[in-house]
């Protein structure tokens, strides 16, 4: 038996380990299982290349709880260690790694402090929850087994053991304030969270398995059962296989495995598989999206060699794709560094670019292979695509091939198709292509109908970020503008060479202007007289495109002018000087009738814009009944 003292230059490192890892102390189990997995896979490699003359067999990793003795055991059948290797790897290398890690981060606060626990401490993370740790290990080499014991001080003992089976057993004597880790439910929860897809089967207790009934069994006879090992992980998850090995049902079944409480099937998947210039595998799924761009984040799970790390993949996956679901696995992502360093890391940037390109290529192929199906799914995926176009320039360029612009009548066009179809009717006198759109088909119905009556096509662009996206489209393409159908008189939205002549003289216009100002003095409208078709509406309320769009952009984050999001709505009352009702208002002799006509026309205009509410709506209904008596 030998005893010794680990060379410690950081004073009282064990309390430091416990203190700094407290918020993340559950990861000790992940670390120990990862070590056990590495030891098993190393043995597999050595047997494959003929350097280990032992039978690899079908090794498992076993996790056991002994409540009576207050111990937790992690047992593997891997490569094992000799006493000399324990001295080297546990007392020197592992501990110096732990010491260096603590020394580096012990004074850090905030963001950097939160990275502790993302790999790097390995074996010594066991002392977060244990008052004493034992290692009983036997190497695959023909040498005696070793027994190492440390009680959380720098002192340890190392002696020969009578263990006869190859592999390593770690025994954690759980500390008094960590007894939750002696509960089977807690350990099962952690194994499922961190080790659900580890490459070596992990056994945790047993379970009862129901067997088929014998052919001669009676109906009332119970089915026979047997106790079998409870393997809590799937060692060969779908993302570790080649796409050629998988059917559509395999992808759907894996989605259910990832999200057992998600009952809707994904719309489609993207299989990631690259080994140069970095290693990355994974499967991303497009779920049905809501209109809220923030509600569905943190659903992608990040793994490193099948070990769960986090479901906060910001900085690794482009922001617009954090709304997707699925798995990414890469050994090339540095995990024991701060997030700000991670975002600046060259390998991570390449991975992010690769994922963006892969998603764009998949969307393009889906569109090309089955456009009808892609169009049917557009409303469920458009938020991700439009958000990507807004935030990633490379994705914006690629999206020109598959981004769709639907009309209020249910037709879908790419931008190139839209330009070709609409350039004749929608080009104004300054040779600019004006694309009319609605953001709400019901609320803007009367404006849509007016546009259609003039032979114009109206797009339906109703995502929450549409104002930002239109701004980007207008700056990236030449001679185009988007205008909402309710942002001005229809004749002025797409100005042509010919002008409609007014039936009113200049003197009559001034009289009308004075009358209207007197009768609607309290209304916050800018009154504008326009000569339009006589069969158009007499009064129309519009909101200038620029002001409304800037306000919307400010409200949805970024863009626009300072404080624009808090400004009140600014409306313009367009009065059609060629309409018979306007003529009647001008020529009516009695003030009471004139006032009633103006109020009725104004309220109808408000009603078409969903601005008539409360007392004003009640008064309008009352006045309308009186007029039809």
Tab-separated table of C-alpha atoms in Angstrom, residues 194-412:
chain	number	residue	atom	x	y	z
A	194	UNK	CA	-27.192	13.872	-20.308
A	195	UNK	CA	-26.594	10.296	-21.438
A	196	UNK	CA	-29.719	9.356	-23.381
A	197	UNK	CA	-27.713	8.783	-26.570
A	198	UNK	CA	-24.314	7.657	-25.275
A	199	UNK	CA	-22.633	5.083	-27.564
A	200	UNK	CA	-22.269	2.393	-24.854
A	201	UNK	CA	-25.398	0.825	-23.273
A	202	UNK	CA	-25.987	2.196	-19.760
A	203	UNK	CA	-27.682	-0.104	-17.267
A	204	UNK	CA	-29.615	1.334	-14.336
A	205	UNK	CA	-31.435	-1.370	-12.403
A	206	UNK	CA	-33.858	-3.798	-13.985
A	207	UNK	CA	-37.319	-3.662	-15.471
A	208	UNK	CA	-40.121	-6.165	-15.999
A	209	UNK	CA	-40.579	-7.292	-19.600
A	210	UNK	CA	-43.813	-8.934	-20.769
A	211	UNK	CA	-43.341	-12.013	-22.952
A	212	UNK	CA	-45.755	-13.464	-25.536
A	213	UNK	CA	-48.253	-15.998	-24.148
A	214	UNK	CA	-47.646	-19.669	-25.006
A	215	UNK	CA	-49.879	-20.974	-27.782
A	216	UNK	CA	-51.768	-23.273	-25.411
A	217	UNK	CA	-52.391	-20.540	-22.775
A	218	UNK	CA	-55.933	-19.710	-21.768
A	219	UNK	CA	-57.329	-16.234	-22.338
A	220	UNK	CA	-57.500	-15.469	-18.610
A	221	UNK	CA	-53.920	-16.623	-18.010
A	222	UNK	CA	-51.552	-13.694	-17.348
A	223	UNK	CA	-48.760	-13.143	-19.845
A	224	UNK	CA	-45.388	-14.398	-18.579
A	225	UNK	CA	-42.815	-11.780	-17.525
A	226	UNK	CA	-39.104	-11.648	-16.851
A	227	UNK	CA	-36.684	-9.206	-15.258
A	228	UNK	CA	-34.184	-7.698	-17.683
A	229	UNK	CA	-31.493	-5.040	-17.479
A	230	UNK	CA	-32.981	-1.558	-17.780
A	231	UNK	CA	-30.895	0.084	-20.516
A	232	UNK	CA	-31.771	3.758	-20.317
A	233	UNK	CA	-30.040	4.979	-23.478
A	234	UNK	CA	-30.157	4.513	-27.234
A	235	UNK	CA	-26.506	3.905	-28.238
A	236	UNK	CA	-27.146	4.343	-31.971
A	237	UNK	CA	-29.429	7.380	-32.424
A	238	UNK	CA	-30.510	8.360	-35.920
A	239	UNK	CA	-27.952	11.161	-36.342
A	240	UNK	CA	-25.040	8.709	-35.957
A	241	UNK	CA	-26.173	6.823	-39.071
A	242	UNK	CA	-25.821	7.672	-42.731
A	243	UNK	CA	-28.891	9.197	-44.434
A	244	UNK	CA	-28.929	6.198	-46.805
A	245	UNK	CA	-29.550	3.916	-43.809
A	246	UNK	CA	-32.693	5.765	-42.708
A	247	UNK	CA	-36.285	5.825	-43.923
A	248	UNK	CA	-38.787	8.643	-43.409
A	249	UNK	CA	-40.350	6.699	-40.517
A	250	UNK	CA	-36.932	6.507	-38.796
A	251	UNK	CA	-36.672	10.296	-38.795
A	252	UNK	CA	-40.208	10.663	-37.450
A	253	UNK	CA	-39.614	8.069	-34.727
A	254	UNK	CA	-36.416	9.835	-33.670
A	255	UNK	CA	-38.339	13.121	-33.432
A	256	UNK	CA	-40.763	11.426	-31.030
A	257	UNK	CA	-37.801	10.090	-29.063
A	258	UNK	CA	-36.400	13.616	-28.733
A	259	UNK	CA	-39.738	15.237	-27.927
A	260	UNK	CA	-42.063	12.639	-26.404
A	261	UNK	CA	-44.611	15.314	-25.418
A	262	UNK	CA	-44.796	16.785	-28.926
A	263	UNK	CA	-47.769	15.281	-30.724
A	264	UNK	CA	-47.536	17.127	-34.049
A	265	UNK	CA	-45.200	15.590	-36.593
A	266	UNK	CA	-42.434	17.787	-38.045
A	267	UNK	CA	-42.940	19.245	-41.512
A	268	UNK	CA	-39.575	18.006	-42.794
A	269	UNK	CA	-36.011	17.307	-41.656
A	270	UNK	CA	-32.446	18.169	-42.651
A	271	UNK	CA	-29.691	15.605	-42.043
A	272	UNK	CA	-26.294	17.197	-41.338
A	273	UNK	CA	-23.221	15.082	-42.011
A	274	UNK	CA	-19.780	16.572	-42.649
A	275	UNK	CA	-16.252	15.493	-41.687
A	276	UNK	CA	-14.156	18.219	-43.331
A	277	UNK	CA	-13.000	20.894	-42.497
A	278	UNK	CA	-14.745	20.069	-39.188
A	279	UNK	CA	-16.771	17.193	-37.785
A	280	UNK	CA	-20.494	17.710	-37.473
A	281	UNK	CA	-23.492	15.424	-37.531
A	282	UNK	CA	-27.081	16.056	-36.623
A	283	UNK	CA	-30.702	16.227	-37.690
A	284	UNK	CA	-32.728	19.435	-37.714
A	285	UNK	CA	-36.527	19.440	-37.926
A	286	UNK	CA	-38.901	22.159	-39.089
A	287	UNK	CA	-41.889	22.066	-36.716
A	288	UNK	CA	-45.094	23.983	-37.365
A	289	UNK	CA	-44.274	27.573	-36.485
A	290	UNK	CA	-46.278	30.213	-34.673
A	291	UNK	CA	-46.148	33.882	-35.637
A	292	UNK	CA	-44.091	34.622	-32.506
A	293	UNK	CA	-40.383	34.588	-33.384
A	294	UNK	CA	-39.298	34.180	-29.741
A	295	UNK	CA	-41.561	31.493	-28.356
A	296	UNK	CA	-39.921	28.396	-29.818
A	297	UNK	CA	-36.214	28.869	-29.120
A	298	UNK	CA	-33.940	26.495	-27.164
A	299	UNK	CA	-35.315	23.297	-28.686
A	300	UNK	CA	-32.135	22.182	-30.466
A	301	UNK	CA	-29.940	19.918	-28.346
A	302	UNK	CA	-26.156	20.159	-28.592
A	303	UNK	CA	-24.069	17.022	-28.037
A	304	UNK	CA	-20.356	16.349	-27.992
A	305	UNK	CA	-19.674	12.745	-29.021
A	306	UNK	CA	-23.232	11.777	-28.026
A	307	UNK	CA	-22.966	13.461	-24.608
A	308	UNK	CA	-25.632	16.114	-24.007
A	309	UNK	CA	-24.146	19.562	-23.379
A	310	UNK	CA	-26.860	22.206	-23.660
A	311	UNK	CA	-30.034	23.243	-25.430
A	312	UNK	CA	-28.826	26.840	-25.715
A	313	UNK	CA	-27.148	26.740	-29.118
A	314	UNK	CA	-27.026	30.481	-29.695
A	315	UNK	CA	-23.718	31.346	-31.345
A	316	UNK	CA	-23.340	27.881	-32.860
A	317	UNK	CA	-26.563	27.799	-34.852
A	318	UNK	CA	-27.537	31.018	-36.697
A	319	UNK	CA	-30.148	32.879	-34.659
A	320	UNK	CA	-32.967	32.391	-37.149
A	321	UNK	CA	-32.522	28.604	-36.977
A	322	UNK	CA	-32.784	28.449	-33.170
A	323	UNK	CA	-36.538	28.142	-33.748
A	324	UNK	CA	-35.980	24.698	-35.270
A	325	UNK	CA	-35.722	21.455	-33.306
A	326	UNK	CA	-33.334	18.523	-33.376
A	327	UNK	CA	-29.761	17.582	-32.534
A	328	UNK	CA	-26.280	18.822	-33.410
A	329	UNK	CA	-23.232	16.771	-32.438
A	330	UNK	CA	-19.679	18.001	-32.931
A	331	UNK	CA	-16.393	17.221	-31.183
A	332	UNK	CA	-14.964	20.437	-32.689
A	333	UNK	CA	-17.009	22.902	-30.662
A	334	UNK	CA	-14.949	24.186	-27.690
A	335	UNK	CA	-17.184	23.839	-24.665
A	336	UNK	CA	-15.010	24.882	-21.750
A	337	UNK	CA	-14.829	28.515	-22.808
A	338	UNK	CA	-17.055	31.544	-22.420
A	339	UNK	CA	-19.883	32.179	-24.878
A	340	UNK	CA	-18.266	35.381	-26.162
A	341	UNK	CA	-15.137	33.391	-27.058
A	342	UNK	CA	-17.287	30.708	-28.625
A	343	UNK	CA	-18.962	33.206	-30.960
A	344	UNK	CA	-15.540	34.454	-32.112
A	345	UNK	CA	-14.114	30.968	-32.644
A	346	UNK	CA	-13.197	30.232	-36.267
A	347	UNK	CA	-14.461	26.618	-36.255
A	348	UNK	CA	-17.797	27.697	-34.786
A	349	UNK	CA	-18.233	30.370	-37.477
A	350	UNK	CA	-17.596	27.761	-40.179
A	351	UNK	CA	-20.104	25.406	-38.575
A	352	UNK	CA	-22.700	28.189	-38.435
A	353	UNK	CA	-22.125	29.003	-42.132
A	354	UNK	CA	-22.345	25.330	-43.067
A	355	UNK	CA	-25.662	24.871	-41.264
A	356	UNK	CA	-27.067	27.997	-42.944
A	357	UNK	CA	-26.020	26.729	-46.385
A	358	UNK	CA	-27.327	23.231	-45.730
A	359	UNK	CA	-30.741	24.528	-44.629
A	360	UNK	CA	-30.950	26.814	-47.672
A	361	UNK	CA	-30.029	23.960	-50.036
A	362	UNK	CA	-32.653	21.700	-48.455
A	363	UNK	CA	-35.372	24.345	-48.790
A	364	UNK	CA	-34.409	24.922	-52.418
A	365	UNK	CA	-34.612	21.194	-53.219
A	366	UNK	CA	-37.973	20.825	-51.433
A	367	UNK	CA	-39.331	23.734	-53.458
A	368	UNK	CA	-37.964	22.355	-56.731
A	369	UNK	CA	-39.097	18.760	-56.090
A	370	UNK	CA	-42.657	19.469	-54.971
A	371	UNK	CA	-43.666	23.100	-55.224
A	372	UNK	CA	-47.303	22.396	-54.388
A	373	UNK	CA	-46.378	20.737	-51.092
A	374	UNK	CA	-43.900	23.526	-50.275
A	375	UNK	CA	-46.603	26.147	-50.861
A	376	UNK	CA	-48.998	24.242	-48.603
A	377	UNK	CA	-46.397	24.409	-45.803
A	378	UNK	CA	-45.408	28.021	-46.418
A	379	UNK	CA	-47.466	29.543	-43.600
A	380	UNK	CA	-45.897	27.086	-41.143
A	381	UNK	CA	-42.282	27.838	-42.102
A	382	UNK	CA	-42.295	31.419	-43.398
A	383	UNK	CA	-41.325	33.001	-40.058
A	384	UNK	CA	-38.007	31.116	-40.041
A	385	UNK	CA	-37.280	31.872	-43.697
A	386	UNK	CA	-38.184	35.555	-43.440
A	387	UNK	CA	-36.198	35.926	-40.216
A	388	UNK	CA	-33.233	34.284	-41.947
A	389	UNK	CA	-33.525	36.620	-44.928
A	390	UNK	CA	-33.514	39.543	-42.539
A	391	UNK	CA	-30.523	38.498	-40.415
A	392	UNK	CA	-28.213	36.453	-42.689
A	393	UNK	CA	-27.088	37.998	-45.983
A	394	UNK	CA	-25.929	34.680	-47.466
A	395	UNK	CA	-29.266	33.099	-46.655
A	396	UNK	CA	-31.044	36.138	-48.124
A	397	UNK	CA	-29.248	35.575	-51.437
A	398	UNK	CA	-30.055	31.862	-51.535
A	399	UNK	CA	-33.678	32.435	-50.464
A	400	UNK	CA	-34.441	34.217	-53.743
A	401	UNK	CA	-34.931	30.722	-55.203
A	402	UNK	CA	-37.627	29.596	-52.741
A	403	UNK	CA	-38.982	32.511	-50.675
A	404	UNK	CA	-42.641	32.960	-51.580
A	405	UNK	CA	-44.911	35.978	-51.799
A	406	UNK	CA	-48.558	34.888	-51.530
A	407	UNK	CA	-51.488	36.945	-52.779
A	408	UNK	CA	-54.775	37.518	-50.973
A	409	UNK	CA	-56.345	35.102	-53.476
A	410	UNK	CA	-54.008	32.221	-52.571
A	411	UNK	CA	-51.483	32.352	-55.425
A	412	UNK	CA	-47.760	32.035	-54.626
